[in-house]
mmCIF file of C-alpha atoms in Angstrom:
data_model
loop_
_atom_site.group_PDB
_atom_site.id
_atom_site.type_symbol
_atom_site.label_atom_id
_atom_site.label_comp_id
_atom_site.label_asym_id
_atom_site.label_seq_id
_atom_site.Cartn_x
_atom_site.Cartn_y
_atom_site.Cartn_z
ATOM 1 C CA UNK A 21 -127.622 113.709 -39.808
ATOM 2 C CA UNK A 22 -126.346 117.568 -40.895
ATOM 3 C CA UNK A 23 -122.673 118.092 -40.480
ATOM 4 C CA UNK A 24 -121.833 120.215 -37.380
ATOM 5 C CA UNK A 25 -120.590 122.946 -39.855
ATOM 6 C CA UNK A 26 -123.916 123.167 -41.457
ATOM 7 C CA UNK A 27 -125.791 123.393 -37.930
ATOM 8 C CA UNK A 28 -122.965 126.147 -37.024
ATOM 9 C CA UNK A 29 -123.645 128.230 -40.201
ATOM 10 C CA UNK A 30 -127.027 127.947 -40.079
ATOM 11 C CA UNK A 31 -126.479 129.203 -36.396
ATOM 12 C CA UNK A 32 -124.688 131.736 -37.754
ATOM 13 C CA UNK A 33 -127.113 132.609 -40.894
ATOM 14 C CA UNK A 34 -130.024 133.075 -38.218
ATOM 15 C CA UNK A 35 -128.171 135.035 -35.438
ATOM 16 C CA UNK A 36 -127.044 137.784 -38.325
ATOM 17 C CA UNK A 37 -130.682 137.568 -39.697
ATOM 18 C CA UNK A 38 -132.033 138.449 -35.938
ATOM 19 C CA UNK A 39 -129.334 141.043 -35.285
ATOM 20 C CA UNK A 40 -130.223 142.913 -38.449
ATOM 21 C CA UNK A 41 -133.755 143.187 -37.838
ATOM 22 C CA UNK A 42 -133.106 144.347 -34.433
ATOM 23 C CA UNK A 43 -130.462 147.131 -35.851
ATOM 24 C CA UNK A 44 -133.265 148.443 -38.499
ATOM 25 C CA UNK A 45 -136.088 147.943 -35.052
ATOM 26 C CA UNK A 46 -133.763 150.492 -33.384
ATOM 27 C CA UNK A 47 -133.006 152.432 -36.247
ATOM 28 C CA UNK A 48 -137.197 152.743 -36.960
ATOM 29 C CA UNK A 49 -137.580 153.589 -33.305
ATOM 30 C CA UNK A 50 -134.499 156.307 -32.994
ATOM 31 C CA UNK A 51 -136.427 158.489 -36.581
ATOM 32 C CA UNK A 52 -139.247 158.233 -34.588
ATOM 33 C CA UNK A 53 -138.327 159.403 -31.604
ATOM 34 C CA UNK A 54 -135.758 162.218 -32.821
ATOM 35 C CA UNK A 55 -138.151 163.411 -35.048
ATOM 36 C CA UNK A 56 -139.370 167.034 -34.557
ATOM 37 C CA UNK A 57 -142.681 168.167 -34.002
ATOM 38 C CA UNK A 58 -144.475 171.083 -32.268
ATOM 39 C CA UNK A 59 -145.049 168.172 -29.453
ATOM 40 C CA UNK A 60 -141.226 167.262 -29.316
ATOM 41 C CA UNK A 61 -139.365 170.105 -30.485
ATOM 42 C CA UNK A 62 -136.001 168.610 -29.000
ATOM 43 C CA UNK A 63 -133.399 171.207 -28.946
ATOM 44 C CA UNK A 64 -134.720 173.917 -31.066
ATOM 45 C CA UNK A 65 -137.106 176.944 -30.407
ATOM 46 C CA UNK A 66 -138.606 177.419 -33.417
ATOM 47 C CA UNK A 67 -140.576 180.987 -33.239
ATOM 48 C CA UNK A 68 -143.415 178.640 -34.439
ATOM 49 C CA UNK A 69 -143.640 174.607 -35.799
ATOM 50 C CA UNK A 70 -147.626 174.027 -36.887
ATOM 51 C CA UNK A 71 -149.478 171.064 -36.231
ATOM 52 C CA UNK A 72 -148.807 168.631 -37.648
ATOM 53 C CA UNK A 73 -144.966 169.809 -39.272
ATOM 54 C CA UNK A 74 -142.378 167.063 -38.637
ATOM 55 C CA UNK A 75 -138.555 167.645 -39.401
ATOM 56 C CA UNK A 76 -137.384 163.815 -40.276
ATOM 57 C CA UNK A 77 -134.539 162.226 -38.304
ATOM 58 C CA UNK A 78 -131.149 163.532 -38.527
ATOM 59 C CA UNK A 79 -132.113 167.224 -39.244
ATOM 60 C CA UNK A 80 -129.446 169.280 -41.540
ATOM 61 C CA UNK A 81 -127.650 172.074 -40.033
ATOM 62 C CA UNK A 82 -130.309 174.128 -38.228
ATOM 63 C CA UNK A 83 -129.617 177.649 -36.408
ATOM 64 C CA UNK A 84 -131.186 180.755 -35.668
ATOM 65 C CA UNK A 85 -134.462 178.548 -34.872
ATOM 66 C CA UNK A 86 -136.424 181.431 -32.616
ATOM 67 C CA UNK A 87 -136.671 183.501 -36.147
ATOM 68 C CA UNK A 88 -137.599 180.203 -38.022
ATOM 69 C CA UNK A 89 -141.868 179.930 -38.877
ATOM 70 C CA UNK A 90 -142.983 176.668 -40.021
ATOM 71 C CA UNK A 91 -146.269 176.484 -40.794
ATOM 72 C CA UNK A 92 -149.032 173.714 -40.308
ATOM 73 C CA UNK A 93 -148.810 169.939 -41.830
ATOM 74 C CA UNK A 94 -144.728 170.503 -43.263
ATOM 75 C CA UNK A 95 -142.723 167.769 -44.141
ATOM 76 C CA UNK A 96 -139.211 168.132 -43.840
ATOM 77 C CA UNK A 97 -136.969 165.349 -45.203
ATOM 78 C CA UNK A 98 -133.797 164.201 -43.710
ATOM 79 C CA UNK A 99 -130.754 166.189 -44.083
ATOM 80 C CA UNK A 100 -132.879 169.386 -44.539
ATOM 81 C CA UNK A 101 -130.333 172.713 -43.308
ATOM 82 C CA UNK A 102 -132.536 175.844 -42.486
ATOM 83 C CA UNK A 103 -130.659 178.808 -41.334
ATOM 84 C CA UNK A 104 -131.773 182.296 -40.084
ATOM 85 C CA UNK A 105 -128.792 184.514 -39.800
ATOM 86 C CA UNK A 106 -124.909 184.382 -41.192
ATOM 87 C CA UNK A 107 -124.116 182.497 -38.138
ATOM 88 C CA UNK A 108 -125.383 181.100 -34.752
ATOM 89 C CA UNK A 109 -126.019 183.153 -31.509
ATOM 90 C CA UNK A 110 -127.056 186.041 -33.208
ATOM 91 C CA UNK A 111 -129.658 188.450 -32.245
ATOM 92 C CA UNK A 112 -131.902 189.105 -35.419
ATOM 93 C CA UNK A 113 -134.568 191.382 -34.101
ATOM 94 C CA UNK A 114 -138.048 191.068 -33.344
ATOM 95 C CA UNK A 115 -139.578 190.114 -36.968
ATOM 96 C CA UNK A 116 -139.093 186.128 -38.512
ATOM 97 C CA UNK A 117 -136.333 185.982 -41.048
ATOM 98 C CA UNK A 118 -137.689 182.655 -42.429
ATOM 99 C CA UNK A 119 -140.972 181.717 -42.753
ATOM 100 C CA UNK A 120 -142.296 177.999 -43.901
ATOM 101 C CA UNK A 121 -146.029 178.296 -45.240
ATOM 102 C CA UNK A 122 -148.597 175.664 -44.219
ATOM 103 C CA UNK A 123 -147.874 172.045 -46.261
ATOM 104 C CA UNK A 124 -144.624 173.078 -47.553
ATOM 105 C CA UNK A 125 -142.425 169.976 -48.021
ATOM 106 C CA UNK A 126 -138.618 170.329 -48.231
ATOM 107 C CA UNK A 127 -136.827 167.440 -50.090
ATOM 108 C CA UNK A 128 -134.060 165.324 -48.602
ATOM 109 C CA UNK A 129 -130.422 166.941 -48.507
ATOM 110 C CA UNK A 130 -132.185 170.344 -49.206
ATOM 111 C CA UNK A 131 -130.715 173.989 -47.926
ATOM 112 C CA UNK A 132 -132.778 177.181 -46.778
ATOM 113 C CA UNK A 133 -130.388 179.827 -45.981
ATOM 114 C CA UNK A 134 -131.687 183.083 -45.010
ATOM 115 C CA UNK A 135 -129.635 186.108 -43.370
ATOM 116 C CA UNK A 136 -132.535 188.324 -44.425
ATOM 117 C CA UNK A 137 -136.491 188.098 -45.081
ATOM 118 C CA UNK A 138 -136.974 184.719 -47.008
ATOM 119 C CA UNK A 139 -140.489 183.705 -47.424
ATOM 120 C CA UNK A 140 -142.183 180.553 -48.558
ATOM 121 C CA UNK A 141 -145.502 180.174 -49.617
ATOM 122 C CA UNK A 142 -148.257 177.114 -48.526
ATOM 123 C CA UNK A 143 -148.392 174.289 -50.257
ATOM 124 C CA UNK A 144 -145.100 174.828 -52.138
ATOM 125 C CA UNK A 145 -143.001 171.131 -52.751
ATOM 126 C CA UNK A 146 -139.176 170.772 -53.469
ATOM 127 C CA UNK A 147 -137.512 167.965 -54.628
ATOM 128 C CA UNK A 148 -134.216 166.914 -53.034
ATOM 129 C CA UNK A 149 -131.369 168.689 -52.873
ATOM 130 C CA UNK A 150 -132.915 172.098 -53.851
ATOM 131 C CA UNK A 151 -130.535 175.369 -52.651
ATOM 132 C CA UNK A 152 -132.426 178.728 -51.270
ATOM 133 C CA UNK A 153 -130.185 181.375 -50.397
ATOM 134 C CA UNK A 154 -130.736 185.000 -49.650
ATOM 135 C CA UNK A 155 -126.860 185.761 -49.627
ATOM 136 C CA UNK A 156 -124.319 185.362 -52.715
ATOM 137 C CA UNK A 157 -120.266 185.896 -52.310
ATOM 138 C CA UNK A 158 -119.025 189.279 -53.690
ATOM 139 C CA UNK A 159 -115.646 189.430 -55.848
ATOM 140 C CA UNK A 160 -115.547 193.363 -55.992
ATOM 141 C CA UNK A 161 -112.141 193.351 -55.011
ATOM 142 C CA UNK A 162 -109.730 191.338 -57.105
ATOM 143 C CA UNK A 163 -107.093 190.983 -54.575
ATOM 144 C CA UNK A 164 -108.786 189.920 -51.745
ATOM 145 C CA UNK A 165 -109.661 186.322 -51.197
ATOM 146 C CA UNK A 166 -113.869 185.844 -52.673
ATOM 147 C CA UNK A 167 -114.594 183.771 -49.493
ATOM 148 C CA UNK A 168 -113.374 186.913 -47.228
ATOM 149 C CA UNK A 169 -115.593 189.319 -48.734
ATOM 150 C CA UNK A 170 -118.563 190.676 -47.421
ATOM 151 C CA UNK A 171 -121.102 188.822 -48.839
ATOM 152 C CA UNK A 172 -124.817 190.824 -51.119
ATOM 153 C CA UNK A 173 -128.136 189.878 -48.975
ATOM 154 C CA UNK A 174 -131.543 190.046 -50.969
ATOM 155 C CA UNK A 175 -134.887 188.880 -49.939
ATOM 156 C CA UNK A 176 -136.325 186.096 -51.358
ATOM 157 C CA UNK A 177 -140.157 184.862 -51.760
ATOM 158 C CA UNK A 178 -141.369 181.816 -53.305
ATOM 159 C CA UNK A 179 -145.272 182.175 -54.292
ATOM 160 C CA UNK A 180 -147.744 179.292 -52.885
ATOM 161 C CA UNK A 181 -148.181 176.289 -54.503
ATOM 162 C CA UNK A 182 -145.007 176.225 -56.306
ATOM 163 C CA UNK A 183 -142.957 173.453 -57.495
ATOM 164 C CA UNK A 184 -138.928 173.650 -57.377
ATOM 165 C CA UNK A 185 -137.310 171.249 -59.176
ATOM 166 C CA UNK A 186 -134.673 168.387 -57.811
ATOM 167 C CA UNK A 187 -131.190 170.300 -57.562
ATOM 168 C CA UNK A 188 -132.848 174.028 -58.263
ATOM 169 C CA UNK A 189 -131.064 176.820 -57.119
ATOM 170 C CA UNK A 190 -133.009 180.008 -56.356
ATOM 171 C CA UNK A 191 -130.703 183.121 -55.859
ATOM 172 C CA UNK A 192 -131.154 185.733 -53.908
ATOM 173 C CA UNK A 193 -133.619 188.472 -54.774
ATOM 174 C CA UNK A 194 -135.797 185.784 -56.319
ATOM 175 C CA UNK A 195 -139.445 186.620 -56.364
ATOM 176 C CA UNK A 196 -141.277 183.880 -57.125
ATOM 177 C CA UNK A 197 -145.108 184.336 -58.199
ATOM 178 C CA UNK A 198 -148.127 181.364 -57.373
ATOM 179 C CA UNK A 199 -148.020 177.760 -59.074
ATOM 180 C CA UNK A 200 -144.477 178.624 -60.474
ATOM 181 C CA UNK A 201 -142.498 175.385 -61.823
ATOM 182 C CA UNK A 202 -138.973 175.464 -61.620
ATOM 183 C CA UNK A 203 -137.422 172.483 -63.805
ATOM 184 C CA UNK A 204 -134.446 170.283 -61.950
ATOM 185 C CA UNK A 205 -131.022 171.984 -62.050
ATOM 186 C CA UNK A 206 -132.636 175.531 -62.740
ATOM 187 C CA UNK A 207 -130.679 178.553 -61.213
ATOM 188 C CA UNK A 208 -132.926 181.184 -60.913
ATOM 189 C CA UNK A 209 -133.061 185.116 -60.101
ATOM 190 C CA UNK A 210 -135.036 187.901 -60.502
ATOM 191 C CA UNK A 211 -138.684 188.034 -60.904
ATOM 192 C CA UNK A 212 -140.926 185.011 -62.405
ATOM 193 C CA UNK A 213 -144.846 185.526 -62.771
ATOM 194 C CA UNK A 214 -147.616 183.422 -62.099
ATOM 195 C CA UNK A 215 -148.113 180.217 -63.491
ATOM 196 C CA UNK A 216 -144.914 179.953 -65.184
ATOM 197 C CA UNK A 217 -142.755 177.074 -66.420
ATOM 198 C CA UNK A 218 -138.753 178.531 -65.878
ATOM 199 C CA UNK A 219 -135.709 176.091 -66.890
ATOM 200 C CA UNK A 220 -131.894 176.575 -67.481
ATOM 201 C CA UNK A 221 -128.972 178.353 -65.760
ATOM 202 C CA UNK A 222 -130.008 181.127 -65.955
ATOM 203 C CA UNK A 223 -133.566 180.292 -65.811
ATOM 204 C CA UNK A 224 -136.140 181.560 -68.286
ATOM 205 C CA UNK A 225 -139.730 181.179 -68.859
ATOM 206 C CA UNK A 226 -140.463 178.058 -71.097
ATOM 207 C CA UNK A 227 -144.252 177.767 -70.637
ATOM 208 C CA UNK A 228 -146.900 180.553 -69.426
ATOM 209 C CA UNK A 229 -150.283 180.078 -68.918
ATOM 210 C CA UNK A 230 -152.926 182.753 -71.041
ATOM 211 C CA UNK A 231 -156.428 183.052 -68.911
ATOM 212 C CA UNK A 232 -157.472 182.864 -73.148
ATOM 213 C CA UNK A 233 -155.366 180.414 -74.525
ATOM 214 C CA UNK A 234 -154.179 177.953 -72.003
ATOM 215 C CA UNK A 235 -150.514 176.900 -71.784
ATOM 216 C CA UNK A 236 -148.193 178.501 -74.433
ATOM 217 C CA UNK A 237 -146.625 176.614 -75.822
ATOM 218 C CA UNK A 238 -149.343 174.230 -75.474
ATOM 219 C CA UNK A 239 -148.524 171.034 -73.045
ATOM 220 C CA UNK A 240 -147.211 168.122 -75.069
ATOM 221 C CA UNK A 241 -149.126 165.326 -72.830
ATOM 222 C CA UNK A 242 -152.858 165.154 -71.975
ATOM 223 C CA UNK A 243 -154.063 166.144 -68.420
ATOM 224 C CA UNK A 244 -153.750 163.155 -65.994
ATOM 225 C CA UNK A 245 -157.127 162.043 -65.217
ATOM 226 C CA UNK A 246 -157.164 161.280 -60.863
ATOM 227 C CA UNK A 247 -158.287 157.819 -59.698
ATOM 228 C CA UNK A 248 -161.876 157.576 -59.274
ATOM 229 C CA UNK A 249 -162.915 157.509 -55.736
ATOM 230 C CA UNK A 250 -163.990 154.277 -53.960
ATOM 231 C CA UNK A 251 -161.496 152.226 -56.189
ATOM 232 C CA UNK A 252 -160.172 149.072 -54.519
ATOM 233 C CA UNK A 253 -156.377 147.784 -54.837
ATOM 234 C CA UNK A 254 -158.139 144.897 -56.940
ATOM 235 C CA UNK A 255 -159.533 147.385 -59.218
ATOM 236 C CA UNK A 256 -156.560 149.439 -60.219
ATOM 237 C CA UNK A 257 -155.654 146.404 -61.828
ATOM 238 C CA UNK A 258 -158.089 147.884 -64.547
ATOM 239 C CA UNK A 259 -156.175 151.036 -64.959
ATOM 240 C CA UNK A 260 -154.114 149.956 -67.748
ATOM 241 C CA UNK A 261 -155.650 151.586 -70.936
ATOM 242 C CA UNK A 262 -157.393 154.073 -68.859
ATOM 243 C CA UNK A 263 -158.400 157.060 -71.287
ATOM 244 C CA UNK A 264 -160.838 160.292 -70.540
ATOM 245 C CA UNK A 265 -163.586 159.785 -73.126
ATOM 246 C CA UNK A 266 -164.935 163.552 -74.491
ATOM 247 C CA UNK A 267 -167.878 163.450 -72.330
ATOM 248 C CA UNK A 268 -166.069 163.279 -69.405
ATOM 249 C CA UNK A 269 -166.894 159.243 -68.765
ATOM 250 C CA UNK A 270 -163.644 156.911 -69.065
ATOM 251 C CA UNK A 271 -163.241 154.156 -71.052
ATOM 252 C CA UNK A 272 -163.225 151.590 -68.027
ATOM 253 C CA UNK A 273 -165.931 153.166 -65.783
ATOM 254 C CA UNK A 274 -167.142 149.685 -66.035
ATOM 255 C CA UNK A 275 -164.071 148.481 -64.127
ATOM 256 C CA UNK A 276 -164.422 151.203 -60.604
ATOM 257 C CA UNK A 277 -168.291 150.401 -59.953
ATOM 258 C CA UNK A 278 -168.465 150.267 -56.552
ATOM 259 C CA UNK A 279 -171.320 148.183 -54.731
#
């Protein structure tokens, strides 16, 4: 017969096991419900959310929503702050002051600050913790305090399909062109063209791409081939050893016949 300690931990064991599941139930069920959509907006008035966008449960620090855009099919993580003015409750005139393209997706803990025009392009990604800002501190004056004085504003863009980096900072008066990739930890300004590679702090251009030549300097890994359609989970087993042959067949075609 089991000791009445043993029945009273195993008591114990299972009511902790049933109270957990029923904490991450409620937890599931609260994300899903304070989630943001253009069907639940909750407490903001976003000048437009797309179908489709969804702002993940808890949002960052959000104001200024009725001169906030964001476009169709966004994903924004948890923890995301997007701001449109320098501080809540202010009238900002009749034009958006931040606009969200269509499939842009914002990476946990990132910030979007924008007290003038700040544009983002569609299908742009960030990684987490990425920081947009429109306004930087001035230190003109030496004797006054840097966090008293009147900040610099300058418009920002970022080009579509663009990739920012996890922990990129993008200054303001940052133009961004199309397909721009902006490594992690990258602080950039100024201007960057199309189809450009920028790293560093500051950032500079590391890889271009010639309409001629192809990437200069030329990419150090070969393209990544995409899974073949109609591939079951069994068969991606085969995927291991993988390789694009020259004439565009793969090496385990065999393996992703599908009846």
């Amino acid at each position: 017969m089991p000791s009445n300690q043993n029945v009273f931990s195993s008591l114990a064991a299972w009511r902790r096991r049933a109270a957990s599941r029923a904490v991450h139930r409620g937890v599931r069920w609260v994300r899903r419900a304070a989630a943001v959509t253009a069907e639940r907006p909750g407490p903001y008035r976003f000048r437009r959310i797309g179908a489709g966008a969804r702002l993940a449960f808890p949002q960052g620090t959000v104001f200024g929503d009725p001169w906030i855009e964001i476009g169709d099919h966004c994903i924004i993580a948890q923890d995301v702050t997007l701001t449109a003015g320098m501080m809540p409750d202010l009238d900002l005139g009749a034009d958006p002051i931040l606009t969200l393209g269509n499939g842009v997706v914002l990476g946990r803990g990132s910030h979007v600050i924008a007290d003038v025009r700040l544009t983002i392009g569609d299908d742009c990604f960030f990684g987490p913790g990425v920081y947009v800002t429109t306004t930087n501190h001035s230190y003109d004056d030496p004797e006054t305090p840097v966090g008293k004085q009147w900040p610099r504003t300058d418009p920002v863009s970022i080009g579509s399909g663009s990739w920012i980096g996890t922990g990129a900072v993008i200054l303001p008066g940052a133009r961004l062109g199309r397909n721009v990739v902006v490594a992690a930890g990258a602080v950039v300004r100024g201007e960057v063209p199309d189809h450009a590679v920028v790293a560093g702090a500051p950032a500079k251009v590391v890889r271009s791409w010639d309409p001629e030549a192809g990437w200069q300097p030329p990419l150090r890994t070969p393209t990544p081939v995409p899974i073949p359609e109609g591939v079951t989970p069994e068969q991606l087993l085969a995927l291991e050893g993988w390789e694009p042959e020259e004439d565009g067949a793969t090496a385990a075609d065999g393996a992703y016949e599908v009846s």
